[in-house]
Short mmCIF file of C-alpha atoms and ligand atoms in Angstrom, two decimals:
data_model
loop_
_atom_site.label_atom_id
_atom_site.label_comp_id
_atom_site.label_asym_id
_atom_site.label_seq_id
_atom_site.Cartn_x
_atom_site.Cartn_y
_atom_site.Cartn_z
CA UNK G 1 20.18 3.39 28.31
CA UNK G 2 17.99 4.21 25.33
CA UNK G 3 19.55 5.95 22.38
CA UNK G 4 16.70 8.39 21.78
CA UNK G 5 16.46 10.63 18.75
CA UNK G 6 16.97 14.32 19.30
CA UNK G 7 14.07 16.61 18.41
CA UNK G 8 16.14 17.78 15.42
CA UNK G 9 16.43 14.19 14.14
CA UNK G 10 12.67 13.67 14.63
CA UNK G 11 12.02 16.78 12.62
CA UNK G 12 14.26 15.55 9.80
CA UNK G 13 12.43 12.21 9.74
CA UNK G 14 8.91 13.59 9.53
CA UNK G 15 9.79 16.29 7.05
CA UNK G 16 11.56 13.84 4.74
CA UNK G 17 8.45 11.64 4.81
CA UNK G 18 6.27 14.63 3.88
CA UNK G 19 4.76 14.45 7.41
CA UNK G 20 2.95 11.27 6.39
CA UNK G 21 3.35 7.71 7.63
CA UNK G 22 6.29 6.26 5.68
CA UNK G 23 4.66 2.87 5.28
CA UNK G 24 3.97 3.05 1.51
CA UNK G 25 0.86 1.01 2.14
CA UNK G 26 -0.45 3.75 4.46
CA UNK G 27 0.88 7.30 3.74
CA UNK G 28 -1.63 8.68 6.23
CA UNK G 29 -1.17 12.33 7.30
CA UNK G 30 0.23 12.49 10.83
CA UNK G 31 -0.45 16.13 11.74
CA UNK G 32 -3.60 18.22 11.95
CA UNK G 33 -5.00 21.26 13.71
CA UNK G 34 -5.90 21.14 17.40
CA UNK G 35 -8.98 23.08 18.61
CA UNK G 36 -6.56 25.27 20.53
CA UNK G 37 -5.13 27.60 17.88
CA UNK G 38 -1.68 27.34 19.45
CA UNK G 39 -1.56 23.55 19.29
CA UNK G 40 -1.55 20.73 16.77
CA UNK G 41 -2.40 17.04 16.90
CA UNK G 42 0.23 14.48 15.96
CA UNK G 43 -0.24 10.75 15.51
CA UNK G 44 3.28 10.31 14.13
CA UNK G 45 6.16 8.46 15.73
CA UNK G 46 9.88 8.65 14.99
CA UNK G 47 10.49 4.91 15.12
CA UNK G 48 13.87 3.26 15.52
CA UNK G 49 14.77 0.83 12.74
CA UNK G 50 17.22 -1.03 14.96
CA UNK G 51 16.14 -0.72 18.59
CA UNK G 52 17.22 2.12 20.86
CA UNK G 53 18.27 -0.33 23.58
CA UNK G 54 19.39 -3.93 24.12
CA UNK G 55 16.56 -6.43 23.87
CA UNK G 56 14.47 -4.24 21.58
CA UNK G 57 13.38 -5.22 18.04
CA UNK G 58 16.17 -5.56 15.46
CA UNK G 59 18.75 -4.40 18.03
CA UNK G 60 22.19 -4.30 16.42
CA UNK G 61 25.05 -4.52 18.97
CA UNK G 62 27.61 -3.60 16.31
CA UNK G 63 26.21 -0.09 16.01
CA UNK G 64 27.49 2.83 18.03
CA UNK G 65 25.19 4.92 20.16
CA UNK G 66 25.61 7.77 17.67
CA UNK G 67 24.55 5.56 14.76
CA UNK G 68 21.52 4.36 16.69
CA UNK G 69 20.42 7.94 17.30
CA UNK G 70 21.02 9.02 13.70
CA UNK G 71 18.32 9.85 11.15
CA UNK G 72 19.59 6.91 9.09
CA UNK G 73 18.29 4.60 11.82
CA UNK G 74 14.84 6.16 11.93
CA UNK G 75 11.55 6.15 10.07
CA UNK G 76 8.46 8.33 10.52
CA UNK G 77 5.34 6.21 10.99
CA UNK G 78 1.78 6.57 12.24
CA UNK G 79 1.21 5.06 15.71
CA UNK G 80 -0.34 1.90 14.29
CA UNK G 81 2.56 1.13 11.98
CA UNK G 82 5.21 2.05 14.56
CA UNK G 83 3.59 -0.58 16.76
CA UNK G 84 3.30 -3.04 13.89
CA UNK G 85 7.00 -3.08 12.94
CA UNK G 86 7.94 -3.74 16.55
CA UNK G 87 5.46 -6.55 17.00
CA UNK G 88 7.02 -8.81 14.35
CA UNK G 89 10.71 -8.18 13.81
CA UNK G 90 11.09 -11.30 11.66
CA UNK G 91 8.60 -9.98 9.13
CA UNK G 92 9.58 -6.31 9.38
CA UNK G 93 13.30 -6.54 8.79
CA UNK G 94 15.75 -3.65 8.57
CA UNK G 95 15.76 -4.04 4.76
CA UNK G 96 11.98 -3.91 4.46
CA UNK G 97 11.67 -0.86 6.70
CA UNK G 98 14.41 0.96 4.79
CA UNK G 99 12.63 0.10 1.53
CA UNK G 100 9.44 1.64 2.95
CA UNK G 101 11.36 4.76 3.82
CA UNK G 102 12.92 5.06 0.36
CA UNK G 103 9.57 4.65 -1.41
CA UNK G 104 7.83 7.16 0.85
CA UNK G 105 10.54 9.77 0.56
CA UNK G 106 10.25 9.46 -3.20
CA UNK G 107 6.47 9.87 -3.01
CA UNK G 108 6.86 12.93 -0.76
CA UNK G 109 9.25 14.48 -3.27
CA UNK G 110 6.83 13.82 -6.13
CA UNK G 111 4.08 15.54 -4.11
CA UNK G 112 6.29 18.56 -3.73
CA UNK G 113 7.31 18.67 -7.39
CA UNK G 114 3.66 18.49 -8.31
CA UNK G 115 2.88 21.67 -6.34
CA UNK G 116 5.63 23.64 -8.04
CA UNK G 117 4.96 22.26 -11.51
CA UNK G 118 1.19 21.95 -11.49
CA UNK G 119 0.52 24.90 -13.78
CA UNK G 120 1.99 23.36 -16.92
CA UNK G 121 1.05 19.80 -16.10
CA UNK G 122 -1.85 18.69 -18.21
CA UNK G 123 -4.14 15.80 -18.82
CA UNK G 124 -1.48 13.90 -20.78
CA UNK G 125 0.49 13.35 -17.59
CA UNK G 126 -2.63 12.23 -15.74
CA UNK G 127 -3.42 9.78 -18.51
CA UNK G 128 0.04 8.27 -18.20
CA UNK G 129 -0.56 7.69 -14.50
CA UNK G 130 -4.00 6.17 -15.13
CA UNK G 131 -2.46 3.89 -17.74
CA UNK G 132 0.08 2.80 -15.11
CA UNK G 133 -2.71 2.05 -12.60
CA UNK G 134 -4.46 0.10 -15.32
CA UNK G 135 -1.37 -2.11 -15.65
CA UNK G 136 -1.43 -2.61 -11.88
CA UNK G 137 -5.03 -3.85 -11.99
CA UNK G 138 -4.33 -6.12 -14.92
CA UNK G 139 -3.81 -9.25 -12.86
CA UNK G 140 -5.88 -12.26 -11.78
CA UNK G 141 -6.47 -10.86 -8.27
CA UNK G 142 -8.68 -8.22 -9.90
CA UNK G 143 -10.12 -10.18 -12.75
CA UNK G 144 -10.90 -13.72 -11.71
CA UNK G 145 -13.89 -14.63 -9.62
CA UNK G 146 -13.34 -16.51 -6.42
CA UNK G 147 -14.73 -19.92 -7.19
CA UNK G 148 -14.57 -22.89 -4.99
CA UNK G 149 -11.29 -24.67 -5.62
CA UNK G 150 -10.37 -22.06 -8.15
CA UNK G 151 -6.73 -21.14 -8.46
CA UNK G 152 -5.58 -17.55 -8.27
CA UNK G 153 -2.35 -15.67 -7.59
CA UNK G 154 -1.44 -15.02 -3.95
CA UNK G 155 -4.38 -12.71 -3.37
CA UNK G 156 -3.50 -10.70 -0.29
CA UNK G 157 0.00 -9.97 -1.58
CA UNK G 158 -1.40 -8.85 -4.94
CA UNK G 159 -3.81 -6.43 -3.27
CA UNK G 160 -1.07 -5.10 -1.00
CA UNK G 161 1.30 -4.55 -3.95
CA UNK G 162 -1.43 -2.70 -5.80
CA UNK G 163 -2.15 -0.37 -2.88
CA UNK G 164 1.56 0.45 -2.69
CA UNK G 165 1.72 1.01 -6.45
CA UNK G 166 -1.24 3.42 -6.34
CA UNK G 167 0.22 5.27 -3.36
CA UNK G 168 3.81 5.61 -4.48
CA UNK G 169 3.80 4.79 -8.21
CA UNK G 170 6.06 1.76 -8.24
CA UNK G 171 4.94 -1.76 -9.07
CA UNK G 172 7.25 -4.66 -8.26
CA UNK G 173 7.17 -8.33 -9.11
CA UNK G 174 7.51 -11.16 -6.61
CA UNK G 175 11.30 -10.85 -6.55
CA UNK G 176 11.08 -7.17 -5.70
CA UNK G 177 12.21 -6.06 -9.16
CA UNK G 178 10.52 -2.98 -10.57
CA UNK G 179 7.94 -3.86 -13.25
CA UNK G 180 6.55 -0.40 -13.87
CA UNK G 181 7.56 2.98 -12.53
CA UNK G 182 5.24 5.96 -12.59
CA UNK G 183 3.77 8.39 -10.07
CA UNK G 184 1.46 7.78 -7.14
CA UNK G 185 -2.14 8.99 -7.01
CA UNK G 186 -1.30 12.24 -5.23
CA UNK G 187 0.48 13.31 -8.41
CA UNK G 188 -2.79 13.38 -10.37
CA UNK G 189 -3.81 16.95 -11.15
CA UNK G 190 -7.44 15.99 -11.82
CA UNK G 191 -9.02 16.28 -8.36
CA UNK G 192 -11.94 14.01 -9.13
CA UNK G 193 -9.69 11.24 -10.34
CA UNK G 194 -7.52 11.65 -7.27
CA UNK G 195 -10.57 11.41 -4.98
CA UNK G 196 -11.71 8.29 -6.82
CA UNK G 197 -8.26 6.71 -6.44
CA UNK G 198 -8.44 7.52 -2.70
CA UNK G 199 -11.77 5.67 -2.55
CA UNK G 200 -10.32 2.74 -4.48
CA UNK G 201 -7.45 2.46 -1.98
CA UNK G 202 -10.01 2.52 0.86
CA UNK G 203 -11.93 -0.31 -0.83
CA UNK G 204 -8.74 -2.34 -1.33
CA UNK G 205 -7.82 -1.84 2.34
CA UNK G 206 -11.29 -3.05 3.35
CA UNK G 207 -10.80 -6.14 1.17
CA UNK G 208 -7.47 -6.91 2.86
CA UNK G 209 -8.94 -6.52 6.37
CA UNK G 210 -11.91 -8.73 5.53
CA UNK G 211 -9.62 -11.31 3.95
CA UNK G 212 -7.43 -11.49 7.03
CA UNK G 213 -10.48 -11.73 9.28
CA UNK G 214 -11.98 -14.49 7.10
CA UNK G 215 -8.84 -16.59 7.54
CA UNK G 216 -8.88 -16.05 11.31
CA UNK G 217 -12.55 -17.02 11.53
CA UNK G 218 -12.07 -20.08 9.32
CA UNK G 219 -14.44 -18.78 6.64
CA UNK G 220 -11.73 -19.10 4.06
CA UNK G 221 -9.18 -21.83 3.58
CA UNK G 222 -6.07 -21.29 1.50
CA UNK G 223 -4.53 -24.28 -0.23
CA UNK G 224 -0.89 -24.91 -0.99
CA UNK G 225 1.01 -22.38 -2.98
CA UNK G 226 2.60 -23.31 -6.26
CA UNK G 227 4.48 -20.74 -8.33
CA UNK G 228 2.56 -17.94 -6.65
CA UNK G 229 -0.79 -19.66 -7.23
CA UNK G 230 -3.06 -20.55 -4.36
CA UNK G 231 -6.28 -22.49 -4.00
CA UNK G 232 -9.13 -20.81 -2.21
CA UNK G 233 -11.95 -22.57 -0.52
CA UNK G 234 -14.73 -20.40 0.82
CA UNK G 235 -16.88 -22.04 3.45
CA UNK G 236 -19.13 -19.03 3.34
CA UNK G 237 -20.58 -18.38 -0.10
CA UNK G 238 -22.06 -15.04 0.89
CA UNK G 239 -18.56 -13.94 1.79
CA UNK G 240 -17.14 -15.11 -1.55
CA UNK G 241 -19.85 -13.01 -3.17
CA UNK G 242 -18.89 -10.03 -1.01
CA UNK G 243 -15.28 -10.29 -2.23
CA UNK G 244 -16.37 -10.50 -5.84
CA UNK G 245 -18.76 -7.57 -5.52
CA UNK G 246 -16.34 -5.40 -3.61
CA UNK G 247 -13.56 -6.01 -6.12
CA UNK G 248 -16.14 -5.27 -8.80
CA UNK G 249 -16.84 -1.88 -7.16
CA UNK G 250 -13.15 -0.94 -7.18
CA UNK G 251 -12.83 -1.95 -10.84
CA UNK G 252 -16.05 -0.13 -11.75
CA UNK G 253 -14.85 3.06 -10.09
CA UNK G 254 -11.52 2.78 -11.89
CA UNK G 255 -13.27 2.12 -15.20
CA UNK G 256 -15.16 5.42 -14.91
CA UNK G 257 -11.78 7.16 -14.84
CA UNK G 258 -10.59 5.09 -17.82
CA UNK G 259 -13.63 6.16 -19.82
CA UNK G 260 -12.96 9.83 -19.05
CA UNK G 261 -9.28 9.39 -19.86
CA UNK G 262 -10.14 7.65 -23.12
CA UNK G 263 -8.23 4.47 -22.33
CA UNK G 264 -9.66 0.99 -22.46
CA UNK G 265 -11.56 0.14 -19.31
CA UNK G 266 -11.26 -2.92 -17.14
CA UNK G 267 -13.96 -5.49 -16.74
CA UNK G 268 -14.72 -7.62 -13.72
CA UNK G 269 -15.03 -10.53 -13.81
CA UNK G 270 -13.01 -11.20 -16.92
CA UNK G 271 -14.76 -13.55 -19.31
CA UNK G 272 -13.20 -16.97 -18.98
CA UNK G 273 -13.79 -20.28 -20.60
CA UNK G 274 -15.94 -22.61 -18.59
CA UNK G 275 -13.96 -25.57 -17.34
CA UNK G 276 -16.70 -27.84 -18.60
CA UNK G 277 -16.26 -27.12 -22.29
ZN1 LIG F 1 0.69 4.13 8.90
#
């Protein structure tokens, strides 16, 4: 028998997540208005962290039925990410899912604090957040051109970490330790900057999707990893150019915010010494 959540537990889960998908990489709203004034649309799912029944993903036989039904064993996700965590239980472990939940609950709380405190929050706070984002972009994945047989940090992971940092305001290193702690983009009181950060996240998501597709299609070959460095070999030079230009767009957009905030802007690609001299 499945240990389903009660409607009360579901409510607790979505409200704690701020009614958004609790994947920090997503944070998509999960509710909206239906055309019928008495209805609403929901694309949210109260997902079990350890499965509701034997044989399901991450099923833990040591848990009681009550524990399995508890809010502590649940996470609010959009339909896509509820499906994702159940399609690869080796990758999406209990620890990782609980980490998602913690980060998203924190982000939801920040959103709420922002609403109640917005009147006396000023540009100084926004600048601090922009400075934090600037630190997040200050890495090879955003500064070095893809060149044949060039070496760069693990690219996809770097982009993913940056999206999470922009969404929830927490940047971690490869060991999961916190490098910088600030606020996510929804905390910005400048609406234009917030809209630009939304666009930047959309661009970064597009880069990740294209990257994953390129590997599937064999347009990109990744060499062996050494201390977080990888070698990239593009078999499609137009595609390499697309990556460079698209990253350039994200950096350009961010730089326009930096200029307005009066902090030093980022440049892509970073000037580097030619390997021939
Ligand atoms: Zn999602």
